[in-house]
Coordinates of C-alpha atoms (C1' of nucleotides) in Angstrom, one line a residue:
Chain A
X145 CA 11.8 31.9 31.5
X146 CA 15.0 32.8 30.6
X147 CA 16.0 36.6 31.2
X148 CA 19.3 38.6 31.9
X149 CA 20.8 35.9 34.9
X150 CA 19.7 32.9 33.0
X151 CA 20.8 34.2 29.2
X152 CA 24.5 35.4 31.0
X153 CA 24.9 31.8 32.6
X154 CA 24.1 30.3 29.2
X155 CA 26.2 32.3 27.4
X156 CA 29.1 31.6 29.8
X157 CA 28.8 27.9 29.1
X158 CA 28.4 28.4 25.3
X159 CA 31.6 30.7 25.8
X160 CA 34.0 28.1 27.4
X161 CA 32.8 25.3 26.1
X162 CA 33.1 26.0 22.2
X163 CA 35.8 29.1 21.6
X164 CA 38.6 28.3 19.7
X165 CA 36.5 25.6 18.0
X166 CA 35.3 25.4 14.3
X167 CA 32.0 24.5 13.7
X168 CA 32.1 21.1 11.0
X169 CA 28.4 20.9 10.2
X170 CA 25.1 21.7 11.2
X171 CA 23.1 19.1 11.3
X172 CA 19.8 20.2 11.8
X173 CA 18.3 24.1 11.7
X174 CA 14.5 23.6 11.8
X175 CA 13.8 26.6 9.4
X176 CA 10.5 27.6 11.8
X177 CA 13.0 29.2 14.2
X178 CA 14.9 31.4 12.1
X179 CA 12.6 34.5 11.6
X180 CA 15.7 36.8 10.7
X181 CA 15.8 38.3 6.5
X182 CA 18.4 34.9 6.0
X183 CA 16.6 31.9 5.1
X184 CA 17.2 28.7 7.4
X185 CA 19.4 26.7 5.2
X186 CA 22.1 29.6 4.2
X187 CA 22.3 30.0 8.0
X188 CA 23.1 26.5 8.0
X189 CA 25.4 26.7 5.0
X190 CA 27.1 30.1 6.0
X191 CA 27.8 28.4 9.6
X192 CA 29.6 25.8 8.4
X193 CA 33.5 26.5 8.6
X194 CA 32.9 29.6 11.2
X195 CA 35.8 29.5 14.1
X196 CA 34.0 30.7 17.1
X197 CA 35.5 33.9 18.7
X198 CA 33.3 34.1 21.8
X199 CA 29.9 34.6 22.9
X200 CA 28.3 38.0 23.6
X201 CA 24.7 39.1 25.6
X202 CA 22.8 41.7 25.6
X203 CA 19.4 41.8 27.2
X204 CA 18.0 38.2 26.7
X205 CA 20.1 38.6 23.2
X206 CA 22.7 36.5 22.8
X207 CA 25.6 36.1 19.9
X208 CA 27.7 33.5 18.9
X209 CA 30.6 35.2 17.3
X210 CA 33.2 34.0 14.7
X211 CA 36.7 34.5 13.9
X212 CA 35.2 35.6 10.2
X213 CA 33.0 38.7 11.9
X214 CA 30.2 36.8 11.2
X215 CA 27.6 36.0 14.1
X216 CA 24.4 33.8 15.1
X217 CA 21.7 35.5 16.7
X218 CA 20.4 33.2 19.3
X219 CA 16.8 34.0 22.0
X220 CA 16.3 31.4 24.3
X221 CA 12.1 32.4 24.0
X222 CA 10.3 31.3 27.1
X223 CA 11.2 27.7 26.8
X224 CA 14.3 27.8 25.1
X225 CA 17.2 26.1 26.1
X226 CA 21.1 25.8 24.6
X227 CA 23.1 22.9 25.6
X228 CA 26.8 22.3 24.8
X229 CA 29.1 19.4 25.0
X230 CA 26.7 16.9 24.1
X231 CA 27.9 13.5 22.2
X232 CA 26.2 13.1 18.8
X233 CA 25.0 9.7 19.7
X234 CA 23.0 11.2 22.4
X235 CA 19.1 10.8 21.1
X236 CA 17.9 13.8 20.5
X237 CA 15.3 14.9 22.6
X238 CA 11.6 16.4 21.9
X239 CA 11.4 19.7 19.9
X240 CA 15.2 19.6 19.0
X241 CA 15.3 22.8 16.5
X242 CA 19.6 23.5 15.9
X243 CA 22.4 20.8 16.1
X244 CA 25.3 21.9 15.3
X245 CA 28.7 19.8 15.4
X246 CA 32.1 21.0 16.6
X247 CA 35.8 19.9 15.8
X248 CA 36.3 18.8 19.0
X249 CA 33.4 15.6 18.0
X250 CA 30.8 17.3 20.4
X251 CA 27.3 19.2 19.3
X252 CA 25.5 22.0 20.5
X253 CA 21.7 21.4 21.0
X254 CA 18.7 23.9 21.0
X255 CA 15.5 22.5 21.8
X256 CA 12.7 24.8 22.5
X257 CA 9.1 23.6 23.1
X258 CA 6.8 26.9 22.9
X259 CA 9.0 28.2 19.7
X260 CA 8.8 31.5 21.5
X261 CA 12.9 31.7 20.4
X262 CA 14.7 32.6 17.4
X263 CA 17.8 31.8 15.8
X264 CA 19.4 34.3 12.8
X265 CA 22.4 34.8 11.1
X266 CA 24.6 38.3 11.6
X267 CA 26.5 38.8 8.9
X268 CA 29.7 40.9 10.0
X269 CA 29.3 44.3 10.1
X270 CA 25.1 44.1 10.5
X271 CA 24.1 45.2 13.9
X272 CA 23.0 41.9 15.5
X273 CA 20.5 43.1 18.1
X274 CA 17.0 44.7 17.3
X275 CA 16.1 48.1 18.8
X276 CA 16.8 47.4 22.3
X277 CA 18.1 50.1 25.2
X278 CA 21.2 49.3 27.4
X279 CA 21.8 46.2 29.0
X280 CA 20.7 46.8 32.6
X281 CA 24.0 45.7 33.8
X282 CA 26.2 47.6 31.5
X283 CA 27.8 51.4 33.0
X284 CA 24.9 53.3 30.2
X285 CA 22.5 51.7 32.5
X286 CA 22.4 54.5 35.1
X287 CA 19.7 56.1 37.7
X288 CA 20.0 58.9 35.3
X289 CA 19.2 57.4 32.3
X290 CA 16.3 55.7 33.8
X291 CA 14.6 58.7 35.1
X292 CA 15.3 60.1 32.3
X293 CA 13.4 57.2 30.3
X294 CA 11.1 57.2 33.2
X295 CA 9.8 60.8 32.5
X296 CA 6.4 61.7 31.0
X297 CA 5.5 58.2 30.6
X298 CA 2.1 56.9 32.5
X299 CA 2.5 53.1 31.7
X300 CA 2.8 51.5 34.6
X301 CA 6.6 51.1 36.0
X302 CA 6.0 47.4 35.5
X303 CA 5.7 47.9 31.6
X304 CA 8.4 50.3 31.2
X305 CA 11.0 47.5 33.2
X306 CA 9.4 44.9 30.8
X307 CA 10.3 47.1 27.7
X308 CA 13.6 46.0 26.1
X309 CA 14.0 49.7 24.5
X310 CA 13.8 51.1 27.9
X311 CA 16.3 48.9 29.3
X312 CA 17.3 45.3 28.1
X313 CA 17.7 42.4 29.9
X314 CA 14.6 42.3 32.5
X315 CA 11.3 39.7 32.6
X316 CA 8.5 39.5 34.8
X317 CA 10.4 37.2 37.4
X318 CA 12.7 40.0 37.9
X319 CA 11.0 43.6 37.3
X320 CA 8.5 41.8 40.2
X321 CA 11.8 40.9 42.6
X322 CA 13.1 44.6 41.5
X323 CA 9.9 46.4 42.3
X324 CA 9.2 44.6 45.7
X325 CA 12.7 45.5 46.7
X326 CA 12.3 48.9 46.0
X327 CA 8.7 48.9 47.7
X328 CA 7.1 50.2 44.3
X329 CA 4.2 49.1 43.4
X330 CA 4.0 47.9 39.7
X331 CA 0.8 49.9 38.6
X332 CA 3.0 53.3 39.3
X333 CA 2.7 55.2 36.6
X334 CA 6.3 55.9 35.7
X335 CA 6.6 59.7 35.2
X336 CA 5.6 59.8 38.6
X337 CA 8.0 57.7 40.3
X338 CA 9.7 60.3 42.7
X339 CA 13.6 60.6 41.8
X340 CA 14.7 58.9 44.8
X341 CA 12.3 56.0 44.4
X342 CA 14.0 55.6 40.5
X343 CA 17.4 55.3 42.7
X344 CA 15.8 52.8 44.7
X345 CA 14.7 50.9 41.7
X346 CA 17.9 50.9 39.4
X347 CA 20.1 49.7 42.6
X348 CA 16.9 47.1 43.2
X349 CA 17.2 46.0 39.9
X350 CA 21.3 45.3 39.0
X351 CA 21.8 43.9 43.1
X352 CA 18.8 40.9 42.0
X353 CA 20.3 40.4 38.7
X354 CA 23.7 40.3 39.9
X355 CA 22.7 38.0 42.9
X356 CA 20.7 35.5 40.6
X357 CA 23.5 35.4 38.3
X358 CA 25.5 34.1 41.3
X359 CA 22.9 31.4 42.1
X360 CA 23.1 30.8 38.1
X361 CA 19.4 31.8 37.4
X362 CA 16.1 31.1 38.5
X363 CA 14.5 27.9 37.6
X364 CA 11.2 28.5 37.8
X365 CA 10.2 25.2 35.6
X366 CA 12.7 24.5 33.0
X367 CA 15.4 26.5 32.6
X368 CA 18.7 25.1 32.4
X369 CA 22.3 25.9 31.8
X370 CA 24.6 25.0 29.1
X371 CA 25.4 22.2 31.3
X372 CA 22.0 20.7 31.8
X373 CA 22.1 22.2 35.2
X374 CA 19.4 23.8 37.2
X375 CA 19.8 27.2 38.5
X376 CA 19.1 27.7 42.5
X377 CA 18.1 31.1 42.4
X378 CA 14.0 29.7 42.8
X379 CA 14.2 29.4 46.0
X380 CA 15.3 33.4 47.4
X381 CA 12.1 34.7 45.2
X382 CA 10.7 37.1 47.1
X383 CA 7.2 37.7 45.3
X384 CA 7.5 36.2 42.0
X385 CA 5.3 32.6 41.9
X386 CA 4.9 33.4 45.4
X387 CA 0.6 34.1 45.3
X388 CA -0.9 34.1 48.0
X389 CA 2.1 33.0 50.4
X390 CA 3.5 35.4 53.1
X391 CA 5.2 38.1 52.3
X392 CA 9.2 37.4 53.7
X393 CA 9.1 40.8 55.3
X394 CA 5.6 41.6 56.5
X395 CA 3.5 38.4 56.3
X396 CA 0.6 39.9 54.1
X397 CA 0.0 37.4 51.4
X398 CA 1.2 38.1 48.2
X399 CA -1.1 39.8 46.0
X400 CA -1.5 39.1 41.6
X401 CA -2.9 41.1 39.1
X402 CA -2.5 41.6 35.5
X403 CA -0.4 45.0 34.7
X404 CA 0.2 45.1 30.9
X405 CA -0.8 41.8 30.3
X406 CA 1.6 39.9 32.5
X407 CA 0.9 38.9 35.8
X408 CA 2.7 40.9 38.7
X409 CA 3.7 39.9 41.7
X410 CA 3.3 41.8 44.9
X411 CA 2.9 42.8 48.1
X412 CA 0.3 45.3 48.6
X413 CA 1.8 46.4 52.2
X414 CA 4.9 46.5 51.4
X415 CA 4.4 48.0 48.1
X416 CA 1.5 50.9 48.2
X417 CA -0.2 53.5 47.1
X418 CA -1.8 51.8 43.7
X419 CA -4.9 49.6 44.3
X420 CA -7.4 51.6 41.8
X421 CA -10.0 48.2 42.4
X422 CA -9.7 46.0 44.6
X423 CA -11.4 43.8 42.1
X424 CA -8.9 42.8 40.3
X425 CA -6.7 41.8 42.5
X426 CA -5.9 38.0 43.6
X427 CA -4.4 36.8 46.8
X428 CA -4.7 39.6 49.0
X429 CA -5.3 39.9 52.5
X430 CA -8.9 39.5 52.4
X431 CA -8.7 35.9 50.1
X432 CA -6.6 34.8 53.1
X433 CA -8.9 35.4 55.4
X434 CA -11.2 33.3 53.8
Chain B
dC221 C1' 4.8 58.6 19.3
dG222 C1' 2.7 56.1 23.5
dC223 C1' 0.0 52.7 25.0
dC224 C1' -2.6 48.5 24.8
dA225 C1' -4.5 44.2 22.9
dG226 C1' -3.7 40.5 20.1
dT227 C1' -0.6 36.9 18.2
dC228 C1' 2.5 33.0 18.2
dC229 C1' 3.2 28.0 20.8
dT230 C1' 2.8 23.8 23.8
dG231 C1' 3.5 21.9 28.5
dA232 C1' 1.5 22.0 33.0
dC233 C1' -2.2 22.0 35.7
dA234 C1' -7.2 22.5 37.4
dG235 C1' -11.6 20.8 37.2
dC236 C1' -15.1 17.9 35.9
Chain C
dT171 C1' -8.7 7.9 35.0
dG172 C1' -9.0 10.7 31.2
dC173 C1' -10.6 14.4 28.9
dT174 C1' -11.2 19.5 28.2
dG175 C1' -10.1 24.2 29.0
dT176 C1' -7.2 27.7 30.8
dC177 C1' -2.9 29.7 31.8
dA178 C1' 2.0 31.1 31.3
dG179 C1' 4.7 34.9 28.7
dG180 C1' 9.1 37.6 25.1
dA181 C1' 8.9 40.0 21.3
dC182 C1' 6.6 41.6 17.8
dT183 C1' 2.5 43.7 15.0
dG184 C1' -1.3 46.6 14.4
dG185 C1' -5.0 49.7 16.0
dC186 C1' -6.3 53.9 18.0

DNA sequence: CGCCAGTCCTGACAGC
DNA sequence: TGCTGTCAGGACTGGC
């Protein structure tokens, strides 16, 4: 599931591996992943020529960018993933959906099983990105700002990370790390999140991004960088696919439950004060004592 | 507007 | 062994 450490290591690899380059052809653009106002094959046609200028992110966003101003919108989905360098004679694998071929003789490959992605052309001057809030590694992304987004609003703190227009970037695998860090649980209605436990949060939140961009993401099952590399941040989860294992710090088994319609991850000792029904809950102590 | 449920999609896995 | 059913979730839509 590719969020903010996985999108930023891909679009590092699509960065060095094509700028400078001019894209000859693309050679396939399945049309059912463009979901943008431009149809799939004036994408492809408007491609063709384009110089790339770099690569840009924002949240799970990323853009291609072109000498000409000119942009691809590319969203890796839940499955998605972007691969550079690779030799056209190379058979193309299951659920290939973009191919498109560079100068230097080499292609870059989307395949994306679940479709969950999307792939659209910026014209330049159109503002690439859909409403989203600030990247929760850029400087607007402050303990400020989230209080301040934080305030009045009783969804659960869990739903308000995993809003993009409240602050772009973050996904279940890391609101969960961010939250058990901070010792919040995820059902905390967010207006009521004391100021300093918002601190605790936003420093939670950039120190596991920053640290799982290091390890050059989380593969939980698939991801992969541009490279075809795994990334080795898996293995320092704290909570997050961790059900029903020991917590790291207290050994209470980690606890599941549905908040918003995802599945958090979390450690009900270590992160109290919101177990409304015990019902619901999966995991917990008393399952381990079974 | 805020919040939530439903929708898309297919691979992985559990259970019979 | 092989089938069937359920689950996973990012972003968006629509209902209240």
């Amino acid at each position: 599931m590719p969020e903010l450490p996985e999108v930023e290591t891909v679009a590092r690899g699509l960065r060095d591996a094509t700028v400078g380059l001019r894209i000859t052809a693309v050679r396939w653009l399945d049309p059912r992943l463009v979901k943008g106002a431009i149809p799939a094959e004036e994408v492809a046609a408007r491609l063709a020529g384009q110089v790339v200028r770099g690569c840009d992110r924002r949240g799970k966003f990323l853009v291609w960018r072109f000498r000409s101003g000119d942009g691809l919108l590319l969203h890796l989905g839940m499955s998605g993933r972007l691969t550079v360098g690779m030799e056209p004679e190379a058979p193309w694998l299951p659920h290939t959906h973009l191919v498109v071929a560079l100068a230097n003789g080499r292609e870059v490959r989307l395949r994306d099983p679940r479709r969950f992605g999307r792939v659209d052309f910026v014209p330049a001057g159109t503002a690439p990105f859909p409403r989203l809030g600030p990247d929760a590694l850029s400087r607007h992304f402050t303990a400020r700002y989230l209080a301040q987004a934080f305030s009045k609003r009783h969804a659960p703190v869990k739903s308000l990370l995993l809003d993009q227009r409240v602050v772009a970037g973050v996904g279940n695998i890391y609101a969960d790390e961010a939250l058990y860090r901070a010792g919040i649980h995820p059902l905390t209605p967010g207006g009521t999140l004391p100021e300093a436990a918002v601190r605790r949060l936003h420093r939670a939140l950039r120190a596991v991004l920053r640290q799982a961009i290091r390890h050059r993401g989380t593969t939980f099952l698939t991801f992969e960088d541009a490279f075809g590399q795994a990334g080795s941040y898996a293995a320092r989860l704290s909570v997050y696919g961790r059900s029903g294992l020991p917590c790291r710090r207290c050994g209470t088994p980690v606890a599941t439950r549905v908040v918003g319609g995802r599945t958090a991850h979390y450690c009900p000792a270590c992160q109290p004060g919101w177990e409304p029904d015990d019902a619901k809950t999966r995991g917990g102590p008393r399952d381990a004592a079974l």
